[in-house]
Short mmCIF file of N, CA and C in Angstrom, two decimals:
data_model
loop_
_atom_site.label_atom_id
_atom_site.label_comp_id
_atom_site.label_asym_id
_atom_site.label_seq_id
_atom_site.Cartn_x
_atom_site.Cartn_y
_atom_site.Cartn_z
N MET W 8 112.31 89.69 79.72
CA MET W 8 111.21 90.79 80.01
C MET W 8 111.84 92.07 80.79
N ILE W 9 112.44 91.69 81.81
CA ILE W 9 112.96 92.96 82.66
C ILE W 9 114.17 93.43 82.02
N GLN W 10 115.01 92.69 81.35
CA GLN W 10 116.02 93.11 80.60
C GLN W 10 115.68 94.36 79.67
N SER W 11 114.70 93.89 78.82
CA SER W 11 114.37 95.00 77.82
C SER W 11 113.54 96.18 78.45
N LEU W 12 112.85 96.15 79.50
CA LEU W 12 112.32 97.24 80.29
C LEU W 12 113.60 97.98 80.70
N MET W 13 114.58 97.62 81.11
CA MET W 13 115.69 98.54 81.86
C MET W 13 116.82 98.77 81.10
N SER W 14 117.04 98.04 79.85
CA SER W 14 118.36 98.15 79.13
C SER W 14 118.22 99.65 78.37
N ASN W 15 117.07 99.93 77.81
CA ASN W 15 117.17 101.17 77.02
C ASN W 15 116.72 102.43 77.57
N LEU W 16 116.75 102.63 78.89
CA LEU W 16 116.35 103.59 79.60
C LEU W 16 117.43 104.00 80.91
N THR W 17 117.65 105.28 81.14
CA THR W 17 118.27 105.51 82.25
C THR W 17 117.47 105.84 83.32
N PRO W 18 117.86 105.22 84.30
CA PRO W 18 117.13 105.57 85.46
C PRO W 18 117.19 107.16 86.26
N ILE W 19 116.15 107.58 86.86
CA ILE W 19 116.27 108.75 87.29
C ILE W 19 116.72 108.89 88.68
N LEU W 20 117.04 107.75 89.08
CA LEU W 20 117.74 107.66 90.58
C LEU W 20 118.10 106.06 90.79
N THR W 21 119.25 105.88 91.35
CA THR W 21 119.58 104.47 92.00
C THR W 21 119.71 104.63 93.41
N PHE W 22 119.57 103.47 94.19
CA PHE W 22 119.80 103.26 95.41
C PHE W 22 120.42 102.18 95.77
N ASP W 23 121.41 101.90 96.34
CA ASP W 23 122.15 100.65 96.72
C ASP W 23 122.07 100.37 98.15
N TYR W 24 121.93 99.21 98.61
CA TYR W 24 121.74 98.42 100.08
C TYR W 24 122.42 97.13 100.08
N PRO W 25 123.47 97.08 100.90
CA PRO W 25 123.77 95.88 101.18
C PRO W 25 123.02 95.06 101.99
N ILE W 26 123.12 93.57 101.71
CA ILE W 26 122.39 92.69 102.53
C ILE W 26 123.30 91.42 102.65
N ARG W 27 123.27 90.85 103.62
CA ARG W 27 124.03 89.58 103.92
C ARG W 27 122.82 88.31 104.06
N SER W 28 123.11 87.31 103.41
CA SER W 28 122.18 86.25 103.45
C SER W 28 122.41 85.65 104.64
N ARG W 29 121.09 85.07 105.34
CA ARG W 29 121.21 84.28 106.50
C ARG W 29 120.85 82.97 106.33
N TYR W 30 121.21 82.08 107.29
CA TYR W 30 121.14 80.60 107.32
C TYR W 30 119.47 80.27 107.04
N ALA W 31 118.80 81.02 107.74
CA ALA W 31 117.13 80.75 107.52
C ALA W 31 116.51 81.21 106.25
N GLU W 32 117.30 81.72 105.34
CA GLU W 32 116.79 82.09 104.12
C GLU W 32 117.27 81.28 103.00
N THR W 33 118.06 80.08 103.26
CA THR W 33 118.44 79.29 102.16
C THR W 33 117.65 78.01 102.33
N ASP W 34 117.82 77.35 101.20
CA ASP W 34 117.03 76.04 100.99
C ASP W 34 118.09 75.00 101.19
N GLN W 35 117.61 73.79 101.12
CA GLN W 35 118.54 72.59 101.07
C GLN W 35 119.77 72.51 100.30
N MET W 36 119.65 73.25 99.42
CA MET W 36 120.83 73.15 98.44
C MET W 36 121.73 74.38 98.64
N GLY W 37 121.39 75.08 99.93
CA GLY W 37 122.44 76.31 100.44
C GLY W 37 122.22 77.57 99.54
N TYR W 38 121.33 77.37 98.58
CA TYR W 38 120.90 78.67 97.95
C TYR W 38 119.74 79.45 98.71
N VAL W 39 119.91 81.01 98.56
CA VAL W 39 118.88 81.77 99.20
C VAL W 39 117.43 80.95 98.40
N TYR W 40 116.47 81.05 99.13
CA TYR W 40 115.11 80.52 98.68
C TYR W 40 114.63 81.68 97.70
N HIS W 41 114.21 81.34 96.72
CA HIS W 41 113.52 82.27 95.65
C HIS W 41 112.54 83.39 96.11
N GLY W 42 111.75 82.82 96.90
CA GLY W 42 110.84 83.91 97.67
C GLY W 42 111.39 84.97 98.48
N ARG W 43 112.48 84.86 98.95
CA ARG W 43 113.43 85.79 99.73
C ARG W 43 113.76 86.96 99.07
N TYR W 44 114.12 86.90 97.84
CA TYR W 44 114.37 87.97 96.98
C TYR W 44 113.47 89.29 97.07
N LEU W 45 112.31 88.70 97.02
CA LEU W 45 111.26 89.87 97.23
C LEU W 45 111.31 90.55 98.57
N GLU W 46 111.67 89.81 99.57
CA GLU W 46 111.96 90.49 100.81
C GLU W 46 113.18 91.46 100.69
N TYR W 47 114.27 90.97 100.07
CA TYR W 47 115.43 91.78 99.63
C TYR W 47 114.84 93.04 98.95
N PHE W 48 114.16 93.01 98.15
CA PHE W 48 113.65 94.14 97.25
C PHE W 48 112.95 94.96 98.16
N GLU W 49 112.04 94.50 99.12
CA GLU W 49 111.23 95.25 99.99
C GLU W 49 112.11 96.05 101.03
N THR W 50 112.97 95.43 101.49
CA THR W 50 113.95 96.13 102.68
C THR W 50 114.83 97.12 102.03
N THR W 51 115.25 97.15 100.79
CA THR W 51 115.99 98.02 99.92
C THR W 51 114.83 99.01 99.62
N ARG W 52 113.74 98.76 99.11
CA ARG W 52 112.59 99.86 98.91
C ARG W 52 112.32 100.54 100.05
N THR W 53 112.06 100.03 101.34
CA THR W 53 111.76 100.67 102.58
C THR W 53 112.86 101.71 103.01
N GLU W 54 114.24 101.14 102.78
CA GLU W 54 115.26 101.92 103.21
C GLU W 54 115.58 103.25 102.20
N PHE W 55 115.29 102.91 101.10
CA PHE W 55 115.27 104.23 100.23
C PHE W 55 114.30 105.09 100.48
N ILE W 56 112.94 104.82 100.82
CA ILE W 56 111.89 105.68 101.08
C ILE W 56 112.35 106.32 102.33
N ARG W 57 112.76 105.49 103.31
CA ARG W 57 113.21 106.30 104.55
C ARG W 57 114.50 107.21 104.32
N LYS W 58 115.33 107.15 103.39
CA LYS W 58 116.38 107.78 103.23
C LYS W 58 116.12 109.14 102.38
N ALA W 59 114.89 109.04 101.70
CA ALA W 59 114.15 110.06 101.03
C ALA W 59 113.32 110.94 101.78
N GLY W 60 113.30 110.53 103.00
CA GLY W 60 112.70 111.41 104.09
C GLY W 60 111.16 111.15 104.59
N VAL W 61 110.82 109.86 104.04
CA VAL W 61 109.34 109.33 104.35
C VAL W 61 109.45 107.91 104.91
N THR W 62 108.54 107.54 105.52
CA THR W 62 108.57 106.19 106.04
C THR W 62 107.27 105.60 105.61
N TYR W 63 107.31 104.36 105.58
CA TYR W 63 106.05 103.37 105.34
C TYR W 63 105.04 103.80 106.30
N LYS W 64 105.30 103.66 107.50
CA LYS W 64 104.39 104.19 108.68
C LYS W 64 103.91 105.37 108.42
N SER W 65 104.65 106.78 108.28
CA SER W 65 104.12 107.92 108.16
C SER W 65 103.03 107.56 106.99
N LEU W 66 103.27 107.09 105.90
CA LEU W 66 102.34 107.09 104.75
C LEU W 66 101.04 106.35 105.18
N GLU W 67 101.16 104.98 106.07
CA GLU W 67 100.16 104.41 106.52
C GLU W 67 99.19 105.34 107.34
N ASP W 68 99.95 106.12 108.27
CA ASP W 68 99.38 107.01 109.37
C ASP W 68 98.43 108.10 108.63
N SER W 69 99.00 108.53 107.25
CA SER W 69 98.36 109.57 106.54
C SER W 69 97.10 108.95 105.87
N GLY W 70 96.94 107.52 105.80
CA GLY W 70 96.01 107.05 105.24
C GLY W 70 96.13 106.68 103.86
N VAL W 71 97.45 106.28 103.42
CA VAL W 71 97.80 105.72 102.28
C VAL W 71 98.47 104.38 102.48
N MET W 72 98.30 103.50 101.76
CA MET W 72 98.71 102.26 101.39
C MET W 72 99.41 101.94 100.26
N MET W 73 100.18 101.04 100.33
CA MET W 73 100.98 100.78 98.96
C MET W 73 100.93 99.17 98.55
N PRO W 74 99.80 98.66 98.22
CA PRO W 74 99.94 97.12 97.79
C PRO W 74 100.80 96.85 96.59
N VAL W 75 101.17 95.87 96.47
CA VAL W 75 102.09 95.33 95.44
C VAL W 75 101.03 94.89 94.21
N MET W 76 101.23 95.35 93.16
CA MET W 76 100.28 94.94 92.01
C MET W 76 100.84 94.14 91.11
N ASN W 77 102.11 93.81 91.01
CA ASN W 77 102.70 92.93 90.47
C ASN W 77 104.33 92.67 90.65
N ALA W 78 104.87 91.64 90.66
CA ALA W 78 106.36 91.27 91.13
C ALA W 78 106.81 90.32 89.97
N HIS W 79 108.16 90.48 89.46
CA HIS W 79 108.84 89.76 88.47
C HIS W 79 110.22 89.51 88.97
N LEU W 80 110.57 88.36 88.77
CA LEU W 80 112.00 87.71 89.28
C LEU W 80 112.65 87.26 87.99
N GLU W 81 113.77 87.29 87.86
CA GLU W 81 114.59 86.58 86.67
C GLU W 81 115.83 86.11 87.59
N PHE W 82 116.21 84.72 87.72
CA PHE W 82 117.23 84.00 88.46
C PHE W 82 118.25 83.99 87.37
N ILE W 83 119.26 84.65 87.42
CA ILE W 83 120.64 84.56 86.96
C ILE W 83 121.64 83.45 87.44
N ARG W 84 121.87 83.76 88.68
CA ARG W 84 122.86 82.76 89.47
C ARG W 84 122.53 82.83 91.01
N PRO W 85 122.79 81.69 91.72
CA PRO W 85 122.21 81.88 93.17
C PRO W 85 123.07 82.47 93.99
N VAL W 86 122.31 83.00 95.08
CA VAL W 86 123.21 83.52 96.09
C VAL W 86 123.06 82.71 97.29
N PHE W 87 124.43 82.39 97.91
CA PHE W 87 124.54 81.36 98.87
C PHE W 87 124.37 81.86 100.18
N TYR W 88 124.43 80.97 101.38
CA TYR W 88 124.37 81.45 102.70
C TYR W 88 125.57 82.14 103.18
N ASP W 89 125.33 83.32 104.02
CA ASP W 89 126.45 83.99 104.37
C ASP W 89 127.10 84.85 103.30
N GLU W 90 126.46 85.43 102.44
CA GLU W 90 127.06 85.90 101.26
C GLU W 90 126.57 87.20 101.21
N MET W 91 127.60 88.30 101.01
CA MET W 91 127.28 89.80 100.84
C MET W 91 126.71 90.07 99.46
N VAL W 92 125.70 90.54 99.37
CA VAL W 92 125.25 91.14 98.10
C VAL W 92 124.69 92.43 98.24
N ASN W 93 124.75 93.16 97.12
CA ASN W 93 124.25 94.38 96.76
C ASN W 93 122.89 94.41 96.10
N VAL W 94 121.97 95.11 96.52
CA VAL W 94 120.44 95.28 95.88
C VAL W 94 120.49 96.69 95.45
N ARG W 95 120.38 96.81 94.07
CA ARG W 95 120.34 98.15 93.59
C ARG W 95 119.12 98.51 93.04
N LEU W 96 118.24 99.52 93.81
CA LEU W 96 116.92 99.85 93.34
C LEU W 96 117.14 100.82 92.06
N LYS W 97 116.35 100.84 91.20
CA LYS W 97 116.47 101.71 90.03
C LYS W 97 114.81 102.25 89.85
N ILE W 98 114.61 103.44 89.91
CA ILE W 98 113.40 104.02 89.46
C ILE W 98 113.52 104.86 88.28
N PHE W 99 112.70 104.67 87.11
CA PHE W 99 112.84 105.35 86.05
C PHE W 99 111.91 106.41 85.69
N GLU W 100 110.95 106.64 86.63
CA GLU W 100 109.89 107.76 86.28
C GLU W 100 109.45 107.96 87.79
N LEU W 101 109.09 109.37 87.94
CA LEU W 101 108.19 109.90 89.25
C LEU W 101 106.98 108.87 89.36
N PRO W 102 106.70 108.56 90.49
CA PRO W 102 105.40 107.80 90.41
C PRO W 102 104.17 108.83 90.41
N THR W 103 103.12 108.30 89.72
CA THR W 103 102.07 108.84 89.81
C THR W 103 100.86 108.20 90.65
N VAL W 104 100.08 107.22 89.93
CA VAL W 104 99.34 106.52 91.14
C VAL W 104 100.19 105.29 91.20
N ARG W 105 100.96 104.89 90.41
CA ARG W 105 101.85 103.65 90.74
C ARG W 105 103.37 103.96 91.07
N LEU W 106 104.04 103.16 91.85
CA LEU W 106 105.32 103.22 91.94
C LEU W 106 106.14 102.08 91.09
N LYS W 107 106.89 102.31 90.17
CA LYS W 107 107.43 101.27 89.57
C LYS W 107 108.93 101.05 89.90
N THR W 108 109.32 100.01 90.57
CA THR W 108 110.85 99.74 90.92
C THR W 108 111.44 98.59 90.27
N HIS W 109 112.56 98.82 89.91
CA HIS W 109 113.40 97.77 89.48
C HIS W 109 114.55 97.34 90.34
N TYR W 110 115.22 96.32 90.28
CA TYR W 110 116.15 95.68 91.00
C TYR W 110 117.05 94.95 90.37
N GLU W 111 118.45 94.99 90.78
CA GLU W 111 119.58 94.10 90.33
C GLU W 111 120.25 93.66 91.87
N ILE W 112 120.32 92.46 91.83
CA ILE W 112 121.20 91.98 92.89
C ILE W 112 122.60 91.25 92.41
N THR W 113 123.62 91.88 93.09
CA THR W 113 124.92 91.54 92.72
C THR W 113 125.60 90.93 93.84
N GLY W 114 126.64 89.80 93.56
CA GLY W 114 127.48 89.37 94.22
C GLY W 114 128.50 90.58 94.68
N ALA W 115 129.45 90.11 95.63
CA ALA W 115 130.52 90.83 95.98
C ALA W 115 131.58 91.27 94.93
N ASP W 116 131.56 90.09 94.09
CA ASP W 116 132.56 90.23 92.79
C ASP W 116 131.87 90.96 91.71
N GLY W 117 130.69 91.52 91.81
CA GLY W 117 130.02 92.12 90.74
C GLY W 117 129.13 91.33 89.67
N THR W 118 128.86 90.00 90.05
CA THR W 118 128.32 89.39 89.12
C THR W 118 126.67 89.40 89.43
N LEU W 119 126.14 89.67 88.33
CA LEU W 119 124.59 89.67 88.52
C LEU W 119 123.93 88.42 88.89
N ARG W 120 123.01 88.31 89.83
CA ARG W 120 122.66 87.15 90.52
C ARG W 120 121.31 87.21 90.22
N VAL W 121 120.26 88.23 90.29
CA VAL W 121 118.54 88.27 90.30
C VAL W 121 118.34 89.82 89.84
N LYS W 122 117.53 89.77 88.93
CA LYS W 122 116.93 90.98 88.37
C LYS W 122 115.59 91.05 88.69
N GLY W 123 114.75 92.06 89.03
CA GLY W 123 113.31 91.86 89.30
C GLY W 123 112.90 93.14 89.04
N ALA W 124 111.45 93.34 89.15
CA ALA W 124 110.70 94.64 89.14
C ALA W 124 109.44 94.26 90.16
N VAL W 125 109.07 95.35 90.61
CA VAL W 125 107.89 95.41 91.45
C VAL W 125 107.01 96.68 91.36
N THR W 126 105.89 96.59 91.07
CA THR W 126 104.83 97.73 90.78
C THR W 126 103.85 97.79 92.27
N LEU W 127 103.99 98.84 92.75
CA LEU W 127 103.16 99.16 93.87
C LEU W 127 102.04 100.28 93.45
N CYS W 128 100.90 100.37 93.97
CA CYS W 128 99.82 101.09 93.75
C CYS W 128 99.70 101.98 95.14
N PHE W 129 99.63 103.43 95.05
CA PHE W 129 99.08 104.21 96.14
C PHE W 129 97.62 103.96 96.25
N MET W 130 97.08 103.66 97.61
CA MET W 130 95.76 103.37 97.70
C MET W 130 95.34 104.09 99.20
N ASP W 131 94.17 104.78 98.79
CA ASP W 131 93.49 105.42 100.20
C ASP W 131 92.93 104.36 101.07
N SER W 132 93.60 104.35 102.09
CA SER W 132 93.04 103.30 103.06
C SER W 132 91.46 103.14 103.52
N LYS W 133 90.83 104.34 103.26
CA LYS W 133 89.42 104.21 103.68
C LYS W 133 88.74 103.74 102.54
N THR W 134 88.81 104.31 101.30
CA THR W 134 88.04 103.99 100.13
C THR W 134 88.40 102.83 99.33
N ARG W 135 89.71 102.36 99.74
CA ARG W 135 90.43 101.27 99.02
C ARG W 135 90.51 101.55 97.35
N ARG W 136 90.54 102.79 97.06
CA ARG W 136 90.67 103.28 95.72
C ARG W 136 92.03 103.85 95.55
N PRO W 137 92.63 103.72 94.15
CA PRO W 137 93.75 104.24 93.99
C PRO W 137 93.94 105.68 94.05
N CYS W 138 95.07 106.34 94.54
CA CYS W 138 95.12 107.65 94.81
C CYS W 138 96.60 108.10 94.38
N ARG W 139 96.57 109.35 94.26
CA ARG W 139 98.17 110.03 94.09
C ARG W 139 99.03 109.82 95.14
N PRO W 140 100.27 109.60 95.16
CA PRO W 140 101.21 109.94 96.30
C PRO W 140 101.06 110.91 97.08
N PRO W 141 101.37 111.06 98.46
CA PRO W 141 101.38 112.41 99.16
C PRO W 141 102.53 113.17 98.59
N GLU W 142 102.33 114.44 98.68
CA GLU W 142 103.23 115.50 98.32
C GLU W 142 104.56 115.30 98.82
N VAL W 143 104.45 114.88 100.21
CA VAL W 143 105.80 114.65 100.92
C VAL W 143 106.63 113.39 100.23
N PHE W 144 105.79 112.77 99.88
CA PHE W 144 106.31 111.36 98.98
C PHE W 144 107.02 111.53 97.68
N THR W 145 106.48 112.14 96.94
CA THR W 145 106.89 113.00 95.74
C THR W 145 108.13 113.69 95.88
N ASN W 146 108.01 114.78 96.72
CA ASN W 146 109.11 115.86 97.10
C ASN W 146 110.42 115.20 97.82
N GLY W 147 110.01 114.09 98.51
CA GLY W 147 111.19 113.20 99.04
C GLY W 147 111.98 112.69 97.89
N ILE W 148 111.29 111.89 96.97
CA ILE W 148 112.00 111.24 95.73
C ILE W 148 112.61 112.40 95.07
N LYS W 149 111.91 113.49 94.74
CA LYS W 149 112.62 114.55 93.97
C LYS W 149 113.86 115.06 94.62
N SER W 150 113.85 115.19 95.82
CA SER W 150 114.92 115.77 96.54
C SER W 150 116.15 114.65 96.64
N PHE W 151 115.86 113.36 96.43
CA PHE W 151 116.91 112.19 96.24
C PHE W 151 117.43 112.35 95.05
N ILE W 152 116.94 112.72 94.05
CA ILE W 152 117.29 112.49 92.90
C ILE W 152 118.59 113.65 92.50
N GLY W 153 118.39 114.72 93.37
CA GLY W 153 119.56 115.80 93.16
C GLY W 153 120.58 115.17 94.20
N HIS W 154 120.34 114.40 95.22
CA HIS W 154 121.61 114.24 95.88
C HIS W 154 121.93 112.64 95.93
N GLY W 155 120.95 111.79 95.76
CA GLY W 155 121.27 110.38 95.63
C GLY W 155 122.13 109.94 96.64
#
């Protein structure tokens, strides 16, 4: 499913973030536990948003929350304890009410380990209804597209 969503389109932006797996993130087999990959995605997304000039805290302080609407993971090969990986965030369209993010985790040798997608919704914290992203958020993403 993720492959078909990502293979035919060119992302409007990509953002790479390196992460080293920690002992506490692994299971008895020495593999990074499957639920941890969503945390890797969140860390990468948070750092991307910060690099684009906005923070989750500033969004929340302005009354905008971003709950996850759906998440999808596809496991190709495991990541092991103490392994450096690169998490690549891809965005294919500017957000409207939803921010659709796609991810690829690769090992230091370039092998694909995990693919995923997460969709978040911009939500007014008072009304708990969907809303458009703040202009500062959209402008931050637009400025990042030109600079990467």
